[in-house]
Coordinates of C-alpha atoms and ligand atoms in Angstrom, one line a residue:
M1 CA 24.1 -17.5 -35.2
N2 CA 24.0 -15.6 -31.9
I3 CA 20.8 -13.7 -31.9
K4 CA 21.2 -11.8 -28.6
D5 CA 24.1 -9.4 -29.2
P6 CA 23.9 -7.0 -32.2
K7 CA 27.7 -6.8 -32.6
Q8 CA 28.1 -10.6 -32.6
F9 CA 25.1 -10.9 -35.0
T10 CA 26.8 -8.6 -37.4
E11 CA 30.1 -10.4 -37.2
D12 CA 28.5 -13.8 -37.7
F13 CA 26.5 -12.6 -40.7
M14 CA 29.5 -11.0 -42.3
A15 CA 31.6 -14.1 -41.8
Y16 CA 28.8 -16.0 -43.6
L17 CA 28.6 -13.4 -46.4
Q18 CA 32.4 -13.2 -46.9
A19 CA 32.7 -17.0 -47.1
K20 CA 30.1 -17.2 -49.8
N21 CA 31.2 -14.1 -51.8
Q22 CA 35.0 -14.0 -51.7
G23 CA 36.9 -11.1 -53.2
E24 CA 34.0 -8.8 -53.4
P25 CA 35.0 -5.8 -51.1
E26 CA 32.4 -3.2 -52.2
F27 CA 29.6 -5.8 -51.9
H28 CA 30.8 -6.7 -48.4
Q29 CA 31.0 -3.0 -47.4
A30 CA 27.5 -2.2 -48.6
V31 CA 26.0 -5.2 -46.8
L32 CA 28.0 -4.4 -43.6
E33 CA 26.6 -0.9 -43.4
V34 CA 23.1 -2.4 -43.6
V35 CA 23.5 -5.3 -41.2
E36 CA 25.3 -3.1 -38.7
S37 CA 22.4 -0.7 -38.6
L38 CA 19.7 -3.4 -38.7
S39 CA 21.0 -5.9 -36.2
E40 CA 19.4 -4.5 -33.1
F41 CA 16.1 -4.2 -35.0
L42 CA 16.3 -7.8 -36.3
I43 CA 17.0 -9.1 -32.8
K44 CA 13.8 -7.3 -31.6
N45 CA 11.9 -8.7 -34.6
P46 CA 13.1 -12.3 -34.8
R47 CA 10.6 -13.4 -37.5
Y48 CA 12.9 -11.8 -40.1
I49 CA 15.8 -13.9 -38.7
H50 CA 13.6 -17.0 -38.7
F51 CA 12.6 -16.5 -42.4
K52 CA 16.3 -15.9 -43.3
I53 CA 15.4 -12.6 -45.0
L54 CA 18.9 -11.1 -44.9
E55 CA 20.4 -14.3 -46.2
R56 CA 17.9 -14.3 -49.1
M57 CA 18.3 -10.5 -49.8
V58 CA 22.1 -10.8 -50.3
E59 CA 21.6 -13.6 -52.9
P60 CA 20.6 -12.1 -56.3
E61 CA 17.5 -13.7 -57.7
R62 CA 19.4 -13.9 -61.0
V63 CA 22.7 -12.8 -62.5
V64 CA 23.4 -12.6 -66.2
Q65 CA 26.8 -12.1 -67.7
F66 CA 27.4 -12.0 -71.4
R67 CA 29.9 -11.3 -74.2
V68 CA 29.5 -7.9 -76.1
P69 CA 31.5 -7.9 -79.4
W70 CA 31.6 -4.7 -81.4
T71 CA 33.8 -3.0 -84.1
D72 CA 35.5 0.4 -83.8
D73 CA 35.6 3.0 -86.6
K74 CA 38.8 1.4 -87.9
G75 CA 37.1 -1.9 -88.2
D76 CA 39.0 -3.5 -85.3
I77 CA 37.1 -5.9 -83.1
H78 CA 36.6 -5.4 -79.4
I79 CA 35.1 -7.7 -76.8
N80 CA 33.5 -6.3 -73.7
R81 CA 31.6 -7.9 -70.9
G82 CA 27.9 -7.2 -70.1
Y83 CA 26.1 -7.8 -66.8
R84 CA 22.7 -7.6 -65.2
V85 CA 22.2 -8.4 -61.6
E86 CA 18.5 -8.9 -60.9
M87 CA 18.6 -8.7 -57.1
N88 CA 15.1 -8.6 -55.8
S89 CA 11.6 -8.4 -57.3
A90 CA 9.5 -8.7 -54.1
I91 CA 7.8 -5.3 -54.5
G92 CA 8.0 -4.7 -58.3
P93 CA 9.9 -5.3 -61.5
Y94 CA 13.7 -5.1 -61.2
K95 CA 14.8 -1.4 -61.6
G96 CA 18.2 0.2 -61.5
G97 CA 20.8 1.8 -63.8
L98 CA 23.3 0.6 -66.3
R99 CA 26.9 1.7 -65.7
F100 CA 29.5 1.7 -68.5
H101 CA 33.0 2.1 -66.9
P102 CA 36.2 0.2 -67.4
N103 CA 36.7 -0.5 -63.6
I104 CA 33.6 -2.5 -63.0
N105 CA 33.0 -6.1 -62.2
L106 CA 30.3 -8.4 -60.7
N107 CA 31.2 -7.2 -57.2
I108 CA 30.4 -3.6 -58.0
F109 CA 27.1 -4.5 -59.6
K110 CA 26.1 -6.6 -56.6
F111 CA 26.8 -3.8 -54.2
L112 CA 24.9 -1.4 -56.4
A113 CA 21.9 -3.8 -56.9
F114 CA 21.8 -4.5 -53.2
E115 CA 21.6 -0.8 -52.4
Q116 CA 19.1 -0.3 -55.1
V117 CA 16.6 -2.7 -53.5
L118 CA 16.4 -0.7 -50.3
K119 CA 16.5 2.6 -52.1
N120 CA 13.6 1.7 -54.4
S121 CA 11.6 0.5 -51.4
L122 CA 12.2 3.9 -49.7
T123 CA 10.6 5.8 -52.7
S124 CA 7.3 4.0 -51.9
L125 CA 6.9 3.1 -55.6
P126 CA 6.4 -0.5 -56.7
M127 CA 10.0 -1.2 -57.9
G128 CA 12.3 -4.1 -57.2
G129 CA 16.1 -3.7 -57.5
G130 CA 18.7 -4.5 -60.1
K131 CA 21.8 -3.0 -61.6
G132 CA 24.0 -3.8 -64.6
G133 CA 26.3 -2.5 -67.3
S134 CA 29.6 -3.1 -68.9
D135 CA 33.4 -2.6 -68.7
F136 CA 33.0 -0.6 -71.9
D137 CA 34.5 2.9 -71.6
P138 CA 32.6 5.5 -73.6
K139 CA 35.3 8.1 -73.0
G140 CA 37.1 8.9 -76.2
K141 CA 34.7 6.9 -78.4
S142 CA 32.9 8.3 -81.4
D143 CA 29.1 8.5 -81.4
N144 CA 29.1 5.7 -84.0
E145 CA 31.3 3.5 -81.8
V146 CA 29.1 4.1 -78.8
M147 CA 26.0 3.2 -80.9
R148 CA 27.5 0.0 -82.2
F149 CA 28.5 -1.0 -78.7
C150 CA 25.0 -0.2 -77.3
Q151 CA 23.3 -2.2 -80.1
S152 CA 25.4 -5.2 -79.4
F153 CA 24.9 -4.9 -75.7
M154 CA 21.1 -4.8 -76.2
I155 CA 21.0 -7.8 -78.5
E156 CA 21.7 -9.9 -75.4
L157 CA 20.1 -7.8 -72.7
T158 CA 16.8 -7.7 -74.5
R159 CA 16.0 -11.3 -73.5
H160 CA 16.2 -10.4 -69.8
I161 CA 14.3 -7.1 -69.6
G162 CA 10.8 -5.8 -70.3
P163 CA 8.4 -3.2 -68.9
N164 CA 7.0 -5.7 -66.4
T165 CA 10.2 -7.6 -65.8
D166 CA 13.2 -5.4 -65.5
V167 CA 13.5 -1.7 -66.4
P168 CA 17.1 -0.4 -66.6
A169 CA 18.1 3.3 -66.6
G170 CA 21.3 5.3 -66.8
D171 CA 24.2 5.6 -64.4
I172 CA 27.9 6.5 -64.8
G173 CA 28.8 6.5 -68.5
V174 CA 25.2 6.0 -69.5
G175 CA 23.2 9.2 -70.3
G176 CA 20.6 10.2 -72.8
R177 CA 22.7 9.3 -75.8
E178 CA 23.3 5.7 -74.7
I179 CA 19.7 5.2 -73.5
G180 CA 18.5 6.3 -77.0
F181 CA 20.8 3.8 -78.8
M182 CA 19.7 1.0 -76.5
F183 CA 16.0 1.9 -76.7
G184 CA 16.1 2.0 -80.5
Q185 CA 17.7 -1.4 -80.6
Y186 CA 15.2 -2.9 -78.2
K187 CA 12.3 -1.5 -80.2
R188 CA 13.8 -3.0 -83.4
L189 CA 14.4 -6.4 -81.9
R190 CA 11.1 -6.7 -80.1
N191 CA 8.9 -4.8 -82.5
E192 CA 7.2 -2.9 -79.6
F193 CA 7.3 0.6 -78.2
T194 CA 7.2 0.2 -74.4
G195 CA 8.7 1.8 -71.3
V196 CA 11.5 -0.7 -71.1
L197 CA 14.1 1.9 -70.2
T198 CA 13.9 5.1 -68.3
G199 CA 15.8 8.3 -68.9
K200 CA 14.4 8.4 -72.5
G201 CA 14.2 11.6 -74.5
I202 CA 11.2 13.8 -73.8
D203 CA 9.8 13.4 -77.3
W204 CA 9.8 9.6 -77.2
G205 CA 8.5 8.5 -73.8
G206 CA 10.8 10.3 -71.3
S207 CA 9.7 12.2 -68.3
L208 CA 10.3 15.9 -67.7
I209 CA 12.7 16.3 -64.7
R210 CA 14.2 12.8 -65.1
P211 CA 17.7 14.2 -66.0
E212 CA 17.5 16.7 -63.1
A213 CA 16.0 14.3 -60.6
T214 CA 19.0 12.8 -58.8
G215 CA 20.8 16.1 -58.3
Y216 CA 17.7 18.0 -57.5
G217 CA 16.5 15.2 -55.1
T218 CA 19.8 15.2 -53.3
V219 CA 19.6 18.9 -52.6
Y220 CA 15.9 18.7 -51.6
F221 CA 16.9 16.0 -49.1
A222 CA 19.8 18.1 -47.8
E223 CA 17.4 21.1 -47.4
E224 CA 15.1 18.8 -45.4
M225 CA 18.0 17.9 -43.1
L226 CA 19.0 21.5 -42.7
K227 CA 15.4 22.3 -41.8
T228 CA 15.6 20.0 -38.8
R229 CA 18.1 22.5 -37.4
G230 CA 16.1 25.5 -38.4
D231 CA 18.6 26.2 -41.2
S232 CA 18.6 26.3 -45.0
F233 CA 21.0 26.4 -48.0
K234 CA 20.9 30.2 -48.0
G235 CA 24.5 31.5 -47.9
K236 CA 26.1 28.0 -47.5
T237 CA 29.3 27.2 -49.2
V238 CA 28.9 23.8 -50.9
T239 CA 31.6 21.5 -52.3
I240 CA 30.4 19.0 -55.0
S241 CA 32.4 16.2 -56.6
G242 CA 31.9 14.8 -60.1
S243 CA 30.7 16.9 -63.1
G244 CA 28.3 14.5 -64.7
N245 CA 24.5 14.2 -64.6
V246 CA 24.1 14.2 -60.8
A247 CA 26.7 16.9 -60.0
Q248 CA 25.4 19.3 -62.7
F249 CA 21.9 19.3 -61.4
A250 CA 23.0 19.4 -57.8
V251 CA 24.8 22.7 -58.7
E252 CA 21.6 24.0 -60.3
K253 CA 19.4 23.3 -57.3
V254 CA 22.0 24.6 -54.8
L255 CA 21.9 27.9 -56.8
D256 CA 18.1 27.9 -56.8
L257 CA 18.1 27.6 -53.0
G258 CA 20.6 30.4 -52.4
G259 CA 23.8 28.3 -51.8
K260 CA 27.3 28.8 -53.3
P261 CA 28.7 25.7 -55.1
V262 CA 32.5 26.1 -55.2
S263 CA 33.9 22.9 -56.6
L264 CA 33.4 20.2 -59.2
S265 CA 35.7 17.3 -60.3
D266 CA 36.3 14.4 -62.7
S267 CA 38.6 11.5 -62.7
G268 CA 41.5 13.9 -63.6
G269 CA 41.1 16.3 -60.7
T270 CA 39.2 19.1 -59.0
I271 CA 38.4 22.8 -59.8
Y272 CA 38.0 25.3 -57.0
D273 CA 36.1 28.5 -57.8
P274 CA 35.9 30.6 -54.6
D275 CA 33.5 33.1 -56.3
G276 CA 31.1 30.3 -56.9
I277 CA 29.9 28.4 -59.9
D278 CA 27.1 30.6 -61.2
R279 CA 24.4 29.8 -63.8
D280 CA 26.6 31.0 -66.8
K281 CA 29.5 28.9 -65.6
L282 CA 27.1 25.9 -65.1
E283 CA 25.9 26.3 -68.8
Y284 CA 29.6 26.2 -69.8
I285 CA 30.1 23.0 -67.8
K286 CA 27.0 21.3 -69.3
E287 CA 28.2 22.1 -72.8
L288 CA 31.8 21.0 -72.0
K289 CA 30.7 17.7 -70.4
N290 CA 27.6 16.7 -72.3
I291 CA 28.4 17.9 -75.8
Y292 CA 32.2 18.3 -76.2
R293 CA 32.9 15.5 -73.6
G294 CA 35.9 17.5 -72.3
R295 CA 37.8 17.6 -69.0
I296 CA 37.0 19.7 -66.0
S297 CA 40.5 21.2 -66.1
E298 CA 39.3 23.2 -69.0
Y299 CA 37.0 25.1 -66.6
A300 CA 40.1 26.2 -64.7
E301 CA 41.7 27.5 -67.8
T302 CA 38.6 29.3 -69.0
Y303 CA 37.8 31.0 -65.7
G304 CA 41.3 31.3 -64.3
V305 CA 40.7 29.3 -61.1
Q306 CA 42.7 26.7 -59.3
Y307 CA 42.9 23.1 -60.6
F308 CA 44.1 20.3 -58.3
E309 CA 45.3 17.5 -60.4
N310 CA 44.4 14.0 -59.1
E311 CA 42.7 15.5 -56.1
R312 CA 39.2 15.4 -54.7
P313 CA 37.4 18.4 -53.4
W314 CA 37.3 17.5 -49.7
G315 CA 40.2 19.7 -48.6
I316 CA 38.2 22.8 -49.5
K317 CA 36.4 24.6 -46.6
C318 CA 32.6 24.2 -46.8
D319 CA 29.4 23.9 -44.9
V320 CA 27.8 21.3 -47.0
A321 CA 29.5 18.5 -49.1
L322 CA 27.7 16.7 -51.9
P323 CA 29.7 13.8 -53.2
C324 CA 28.3 13.1 -56.7
A325 CA 31.0 11.1 -58.5
T326 CA 31.5 7.5 -57.5
Q327 CA 31.9 4.9 -54.7
N328 CA 34.5 5.3 -51.9
E329 CA 35.5 8.8 -53.0
I330 CA 35.7 10.2 -49.4
S331 CA 38.4 8.4 -47.3
G332 CA 38.5 8.5 -43.5
S333 CA 41.1 11.2 -43.4
E334 CA 39.2 13.3 -46.0
A335 CA 36.1 13.0 -43.8
E336 CA 38.2 14.2 -40.8
T337 CA 39.4 17.2 -42.9
L338 CA 35.8 18.0 -43.8
L339 CA 34.8 17.9 -40.2
N340 CA 37.8 20.0 -39.0
N341 CA 36.9 22.6 -41.7
G342 CA 33.4 23.0 -40.3
C343 CA 31.4 20.9 -42.7
F344 CA 28.2 19.8 -41.0
V345 CA 26.0 18.4 -43.8
V346 CA 27.0 15.5 -46.1
A347 CA 24.3 14.2 -48.5
E348 CA 25.4 11.5 -50.9
G349 CA 24.4 12.1 -54.5
A350 CA 26.6 9.1 -55.5
N351 CA 26.2 5.5 -54.4
M352 CA 28.3 4.7 -51.3
P353 CA 30.8 7.6 -51.9
S354 CA 32.0 7.4 -48.2
T355 CA 34.3 4.7 -47.2
Y356 CA 33.4 2.7 -44.1
E357 CA 35.8 4.8 -42.0
A358 CA 34.4 8.1 -43.4
E359 CA 30.8 7.1 -42.7
H360 CA 31.7 6.3 -39.1
K361 CA 33.5 9.6 -38.7
F362 CA 30.4 11.5 -39.8
L363 CA 28.1 9.4 -37.6
D364 CA 30.4 9.8 -34.6
A365 CA 30.5 13.6 -35.1
K366 CA 26.7 13.5 -35.2
I367 CA 26.5 15.8 -38.3
L368 CA 23.7 15.8 -40.8
Y369 CA 24.8 12.8 -42.8
A370 CA 22.5 11.0 -45.3
P371 CA 23.5 7.8 -47.2
G372 CA 23.0 7.6 -51.0
K373 CA 20.1 5.2 -50.7
A374 CA 18.0 8.0 -49.1
A375 CA 19.6 11.2 -50.6
N376 CA 19.9 10.1 -54.2
A377 CA 16.6 8.2 -54.4
G378 CA 15.1 11.0 -56.4
G379 CA 16.5 9.6 -59.7
V380 CA 14.9 6.3 -59.4
A381 CA 11.7 7.9 -58.1
V382 CA 11.3 9.9 -61.2
S383 CA 12.2 6.8 -63.2
G384 CA 9.2 5.2 -61.5
L385 CA 7.1 8.2 -62.4
E386 CA 8.3 7.8 -66.0
M387 CA 7.1 4.2 -65.9
T388 CA 3.7 5.3 -64.7
Q389 CA 3.4 7.9 -67.4
N390 CA 4.4 5.3 -70.1
S391 CA 1.8 2.9 -68.8
M392 CA -0.9 5.6 -68.8
R393 CA 0.4 7.0 -72.2
L394 CA 0.5 10.6 -71.0
S395 CA 3.0 13.2 -69.9
W396 CA 3.0 15.2 -66.7
T397 CA 4.2 18.8 -66.7
R398 CA 7.6 19.8 -65.3
E399 CA 5.9 21.4 -62.3
E400 CA 3.8 18.3 -61.6
V401 CA 6.9 16.0 -61.7
D402 CA 9.0 18.4 -59.6
E403 CA 6.2 18.6 -57.0
K404 CA 6.0 14.8 -56.8
L405 CA 9.8 14.6 -56.6
K406 CA 9.9 17.1 -53.7
S407 CA 7.1 15.2 -51.9
I408 CA 8.9 11.9 -52.3
M409 CA 12.1 13.3 -50.9
H410 CA 10.2 14.8 -48.0
N411 CA 8.5 11.5 -47.3
I412 CA 11.8 9.6 -47.4
H413 CA 13.2 12.1 -45.0
N414 CA 10.3 11.6 -42.7
M415 CA 10.8 7.8 -42.8
C416 CA 14.5 8.2 -41.9
V417 CA 13.5 10.4 -39.0
K418 CA 10.8 7.9 -37.8
H419 CA 13.2 5.0 -37.8
G420 CA 16.5 6.8 -37.1
Q421 CA 15.9 9.4 -34.4
E422 CA 17.8 8.8 -31.2
K423 CA 16.9 9.9 -27.7
D424 CA 19.1 13.0 -27.9
G425 CA 17.3 14.1 -31.1
F426 CA 20.2 13.1 -33.4
V427 CA 18.9 11.5 -36.6
H428 CA 20.9 8.4 -37.6
Y429 CA 19.9 8.6 -41.3
V430 CA 21.8 5.4 -42.2
R431 CA 19.8 3.3 -39.7
G432 CA 16.5 5.1 -40.5
A433 CA 16.9 4.5 -44.3
N434 CA 18.0 0.9 -43.8
I435 CA 15.2 -0.1 -41.5
A436 CA 12.5 1.7 -43.5
G437 CA 13.7 0.3 -46.8
F438 CA 14.1 -3.2 -45.3
V439 CA 10.8 -3.7 -43.7
K440 CA 8.6 -3.3 -46.8
V441 CA 10.7 -5.7 -48.9
A442 CA 11.0 -8.2 -46.0
N443 CA 7.3 -8.3 -45.4
A444 CA 6.6 -8.8 -49.1
M445 CA 9.1 -11.6 -49.2
I446 CA 7.5 -13.3 -46.2
A447 CA 4.0 -12.9 -47.8
Q448 CA 5.2 -14.4 -51.1
G449 CA 6.5 -17.6 -49.5
L450 CA 9.9 -19.2 -50.0
V451 CA 10.8 -17.7 -53.4
Ligands
NDP501 P1 28.1 10.5 -65.0 O1 28.8 9.5 -65.8 O2 27.2 11.5 -65.6 O3 29.2 11.4 -64.2 C1 30.1 10.7 -63.3 C2 31.1 11.8 -62.8 O4 31.9 11.2 -61.8 C3 32.0 12.2 -63.9 O5 32.4 13.5 -63.6 C4 33.2 11.3 -63.7 O6 34.5 11.7 -64.2 C5 33.3 11.1 -62.2 N1 33.8 9.8 -61.9 C6 33.4 8.6 -62.3 N2 34.2 7.6 -61.8 C7 35.2 8.2 -61.1 C8 36.3 7.8 -60.4 N3 36.6 6.5 -60.3 N4 37.1 8.7 -59.9 C9 36.8 10.0 -60.0 N5 35.8 10.5 -60.6 C10 34.9 9.6 -61.2 O7 27.4 9.7 -63.8 P2 26.2 10.2 -62.9 O8 26.3 11.6 -62.6 O9 24.9 9.7 -63.4 O10 26.5 9.3 -61.6 C11 27.3 9.8 -60.5 C12 27.0 9.0 -59.2 O11 25.6 9.1 -58.9 C13 27.3 7.5 -59.3 O12 27.7 7.0 -58.1 C14 25.9 6.9 -59.6 O13 25.8 5.6 -59.3 C15 25.0 7.8 -58.8 N6 23.6 7.9 -59.1 C16 23.2 8.3 -60.3 C17 21.9 8.4 -60.7 C18 21.4 8.9 -61.9 O14 20.2 9.1 -62.1 N7 22.3 9.2 -62.9 C19 20.9 7.9 -59.7 C20 21.4 7.6 -58.4 C21 22.7 7.6 -58.1 P3 35.1 11.1 -65.6 O15 34.2 11.7 -66.6 O16 36.5 11.7 -65.6 O17 35.0 9.6 -65.4

């Protein structure tokens, strides 16, 4: 491998990765982003190359895949596939969400688990990285069907997780309801009440602010970025995608900080509310999505605003964009539209929502652009705080947790600036986050020997 030229180093490493992991485009994309921004640093610090840290980091410590049979309300049998990718435990037990979505596969979980390792390191809490889930689609299922699926899923997953081994949380399609069903089944199978999952209900071991943490954290991070230009959310027009957990609480915090959220979306399309999504409308969305499990198009009917079927919000003029739905939801041309419309802040609430082309457009334009592993780390950070509270068998107040969340996001921002600031003052948040996250894990791996 050429260790003089960063570009060649990246190309050689990617050729190695692609040969070993064929047909895994999202995993390749996530690794490319990291290697590209680390290559210069690695060449200056050759011991990481000598110890083959990158090669080891892209190889999961363990992957489990299993059959999940369950019966629907009519008694018909269904077979889904379950996964857990235990990527890296150098700095703590594996930690990362479970995703239930029909379009997942091992490649998606490897990309998410890889990102999770660096993200968890950035929080400064002792958490390794993992990710998992299933191709089960909770949409359109009854509560009883979801419960039967979760119970069957946990029958196998229980062998692989534990409060000191691997502590899963929620992600797309896995919210409080699913965590509850899985926690109940784990407790029954193991006969122990431990903090084996995070995102639990507040009366049974959950942490205050955990549901809010990812959305709030993303907005806190964006506010930190704005501060570097002497600016704030006050009066800013904000487009947000998604309408699930992360998007809802991003809207809430944007309102707290004086911004105007004007869009939300789901897999059916986008609503555009030029008057702004206010607190009453947000309550309507929470009820629509979390209780009735309805579609975002119903918002447009209720409030008489525009609905763009099968479209994403990036054609709407805004100052700040917060993608909070899913991976690769901003294409290169959508990034260009955002930039042409004056958008100058993009903070990723979702994991890898920008395509490779979009990311490079944002970086080339030198706007305030933060990758998910920095901007959305608030969720896993408060999961880490939930683990601490479970171990100590106590509960912190809402204010205490919120203060800790704010301070963690502030520290992550500082680390990104420390490692990512360029001579002209521009902060390359992608490079900053990748170097800061990498160093801690890499040093721990070296200290622990060839494991
Ligand atoms: P939810 O399931 O609560 O919400 C997901 C939202 O995104 C829904 O509105 C959903 O619409 C939409 N969506 C999902 N897939 C697609 C798709 N392929 N195309 C268009 N829209 C889609 O998930 P979360 O809010 O928890 O997660 C959103 C993002 O944030 C994910 O990338 C996740 O990995 C990331 N994240 C979440 C954390 C958390 O704490 N929950 C922590 C860190 C990151 P529909 O209902 O129609 O599918």
